[in-house]
């Protein structure tokens, strides 16, 4: 169609239903605000609402076939290039929103294709600023995640808001939930029926069809329900022993409302749950590693809502995931009054069954409770590719056409989160290797759209990159002969059939070029009255096809794939360096590694953080003396399009100011992250082998929204006198000798106290020069 005119392309590539989803979403949003007409909405929603709608419309237009073929307004390329530029400018301060209203009206009025495309040309022609390398609205949005907390007390007042954002919409009432997770438990149907029959026998049965469960506490007071629940489970187990399919496992119900469970940073209590240790909570304190199935009790059936029972259960699930390093997913339940739901949580979020009344559906209640007692480890969500033999844990990989057994020597890291990458690292060695050269096995849950970390590491190693963890092997974890991903964990359950499903729930905040400003308004937008029409409207995320969604039936459903990467470099976190000089040398080595990765392999690491710069001070360890790890968020610098991944997370305390404000991620942002890394260590650590401390002033950096954090960081570095006072007041005694050197580094990274907006190839060299001089300082060397 290269020779077709504009009008011919419009005729041969009609819009058809291509904009119907935008119109439908727009109308639904503003009907919820009490605005009956879409055209009336354009006059009432204000600039913020208009900007969100413009981004949504731009994405819709980009996906139309004609946009790929229509000529640009000026120059080379296609109209699609102009639309990309338009989307990138929407959130700028000088953007004239009025220019887009005629286009919006034409689309909402179902005008002919010629008019819509004509309005589109008029709109983009007025956009004069130069295009950016990658439009903001197509960049992967930065989302908060509970695994990114660093040196935090994890008080609930801080954690809860971030966890709510992490969990996202919890989908409930999904048909077939029970069959998916309980239907494959061997003998459960038979034993459940037999045990329930026993419950109804005798002169004073445990269960009566008209009266429900005997001794059910009036008012469902939690403490009394716990006592009743414990007695009932014991009775069910007693009845089950008479059946040939009786549970073979040693499990019981545990309640721990009085004392916090061990194994979490902050004190966390659990209402009720099933454990694998008959003595847990009796002779010793219960640990989160014992909890197989957490539960939440509420006396009021009206608390069966997201902000109450559902979210409380999500808190418990986070602790279970954190304490159990082979957990792939977690099953749980909520009981609000006599209303029960069955739950499953994984690395995308949580889903649940329809509610049922345990007094009216006694058989389902009995079957579910027995199911938790009968399930094998795989059905409970454990990763059986982590094997155990003779007291040793190991994994097997096929490398160079040979099967290797890699013995796990110990857990290095387990990210404490529910949804997200959920990185887990173990130190390991190859069985039969007499030198026991250390390896690191890393498991994480990646968006299938994102380039595989293992492939990037292999390329970096092949190209001779220095001071970056070297590639050994990578693979996608397989369970039951299939790739281990969320689609398979959920056994084909479709969240679009959930009773509370809304298409908008697939739209992740921040993906539409307004990520810095909308996140702080999320809670306000949910509570907005129908007359408050100038508030920031609920942000909507672009739909990104998931390459691993089987069959493409629901291409917008989020998915994550369980990937395993093995590297041959092992070290300890930089803050554990044996001296100030060793720490500074490791930081210099990390900067060199980043520069090498960029110049030799064209890769941007994009996640410089406290756990991703390692130091090796062991004489018999052949790993790099200092090196970077973790290419989960890395990208090829010259990529032409975004990956399409739904979000990215990182340690926000170390993110560059420009990244927090939505700038396209570039090398100078990561070099700035090295500065924040050093600044943070000097505040939170007081020497090797000493526990970190909590500093309330800077702990907030884990939790505030991105725009506020950017402002805090700018205020920290923009004035030399203020910076020196901040450093002198807050650096630990151990790191006080570094105050003048960190200030010198500040002046290199932030010339004139202002953040950089362009790259300078000399920046890493200047930074290394400062660090090298600091290492020679007698005050720094003195211990």
mmCIF file with all atom_site columns, C-alpha atoms in Angstrom, residues 47-48 51-52 90-93 142 509-525 535-537 539 660-662 705-708:
data_model
loop_
_atom_site.group_PDB
_atom_site.id
_atom_site.type_symbol
_atom_site.label_atom_id
_atom_site.label_alt_id
_atom_site.label_comp_id
_atom_site.label_asym_id
_atom_site.label_entity_id
_atom_site.label_seq_id
_atom_site.pdbx_PDB_ins_code
_atom_site.Cartn_x
_atom_site.Cartn_y
_atom_site.Cartn_z
_atom_site.occupancy
_atom_site.B_iso_or_equiv
_atom_site.pdbx_formal_charge
_atom_site.auth_seq_id
_atom_site.auth_comp_id
_atom_site.auth_asym_id
_atom_site.auth_atom_id
_atom_site.pdbx_PDB_model_num
ATOM 1  C CA . UNK A 1 47  ? -7.736  18.968 32.611 1.00 0.00 ? 47  UNK A CA 1
ATOM 2  C CA . UNK A 1 48  ? -6.623  15.952 34.632 1.00 0.00 ? 48  UNK A CA 1
ATOM 3  C CA . UNK A 1 51  ? -5.327  14.113 29.908 1.00 0.00 ? 51  UNK A CA 1
ATOM 4  C CA . UNK A 1 52  ? -6.083  10.557 31.036 1.00 0.00 ? 52  UNK A CA 1
ATOM 5  C CA . UNK A 1 90  ? 0.296   15.000 27.251 1.00 0.00 ? 90  UNK A CA 1
ATOM 6  C CA . UNK A 1 91  ? 1.597   15.251 30.801 1.00 0.00 ? 91  UNK A CA 1
ATOM 7  C CA . UNK A 1 92  ? 3.961   18.155 30.171 1.00 0.00 ? 92  UNK A CA 1
ATOM 8  C CA . UNK A 1 93  ? 3.133   21.490 31.780 1.00 0.00 ? 93  UNK A CA 1
ATOM 9  C CA . UNK A 1 142 ? 7.068   2.084  38.306 1.00 0.00 ? 142 UNK A CA 1
ATOM 10 C CA . UNK A 1 509 ? -1.893  2.909  37.647 1.00 0.00 ? 509 UNK A CA 1
ATOM 11 C CA . UNK A 1 510 ? 0.813   4.948  36.070 1.00 0.00 ? 510 UNK A CA 1
ATOM 12 C CA . UNK A 1 511 ? 1.065   3.320  32.656 1.00 0.00 ? 511 UNK A CA 1
ATOM 13 C CA . UNK A 1 512 ? -0.508  6.199  30.809 1.00 0.00 ? 512 UNK A CA 1
ATOM 14 C CA . UNK A 1 513 ? 2.177   8.817  31.126 1.00 0.00 ? 513 UNK A CA 1
ATOM 15 C CA . UNK A 1 514 ? 0.834   10.199 34.390 1.00 0.00 ? 514 UNK A CA 1
ATOM 16 C CA . UNK A 1 515 ? 2.564   7.779  36.710 1.00 0.00 ? 515 UNK A CA 1
ATOM 17 C CA . UNK A 1 516 ? 4.138   10.412 38.905 1.00 0.00 ? 516 UNK A CA 1
ATOM 18 C CA . UNK A 1 517 ? 0.966   12.338 39.613 1.00 0.00 ? 517 UNK A CA 1
ATOM 19 C CA . UNK A 1 518 ? -1.842  9.823  39.703 1.00 0.00 ? 518 UNK A CA 1
ATOM 20 C CA . UNK A 1 519 ? -0.621  7.312  42.219 1.00 0.00 ? 519 UNK A CA 1
ATOM 21 C CA . UNK A 1 520 ? -1.102  9.561  45.213 1.00 0.00 ? 520 UNK A CA 1
ATOM 22 C CA . UNK A 1 521 ? -4.673  10.233 44.111 1.00 0.00 ? 521 UNK A CA 1
ATOM 23 C CA . UNK A 1 522 ? -5.759  6.601  43.871 1.00 0.00 ? 522 UNK A CA 1
ATOM 24 C CA . UNK A 1 523 ? -7.436  6.376  47.234 1.00 0.00 ? 523 UNK A CA 1
ATOM 25 C CA . UNK A 1 524 ? -9.121  9.728  46.751 1.00 0.00 ? 524 UNK A CA 1
ATOM 26 C CA . UNK A 1 525 ? -10.443 8.743  43.347 1.00 0.00 ? 525 UNK A CA 1
ATOM 27 C CA . UNK A 1 535 ? -10.595 15.179 40.547 1.00 0.00 ? 535 UNK A CA 1
ATOM 28 C CA . UNK A 1 536 ? -7.941  12.987 39.030 1.00 0.00 ? 536 UNK A CA 1
ATOM 29 C CA . UNK A 1 537 ? -9.856  10.063 37.596 1.00 0.00 ? 537 UNK A CA 1
ATOM 30 C CA . UNK A 1 539 ? -5.798  5.948  35.868 1.00 0.00 ? 539 UNK A CA 1
ATOM 31 C CA . UNK A 1 660 ? 10.835  9.093  39.743 1.00 0.00 ? 660 UNK A CA 1
ATOM 32 C CA . UNK A 1 661 ? 9.503   11.968 37.648 1.00 0.00 ? 661 UNK A CA 1
ATOM 33 C CA . UNK A 1 662 ? 8.907   9.696  34.658 1.00 0.00 ? 662 UNK A CA 1
ATOM 34 C CA . UNK A 1 705 ? 4.617   8.503  46.279 1.00 0.00 ? 705 UNK A CA 1
ATOM 35 C CA . UNK A 1 706 ? 7.168   8.998  43.543 1.00 0.00 ? 706 UNK A CA 1
ATOM 36 C CA . UNK A 1 707 ? 6.562   12.702 43.051 1.00 0.00 ? 707 UNK A CA 1
ATOM 37 C CA . UNK A 1 708 ? 7.011   13.460 46.745 1.00 0.00 ? 708 UNK A CA 1
#
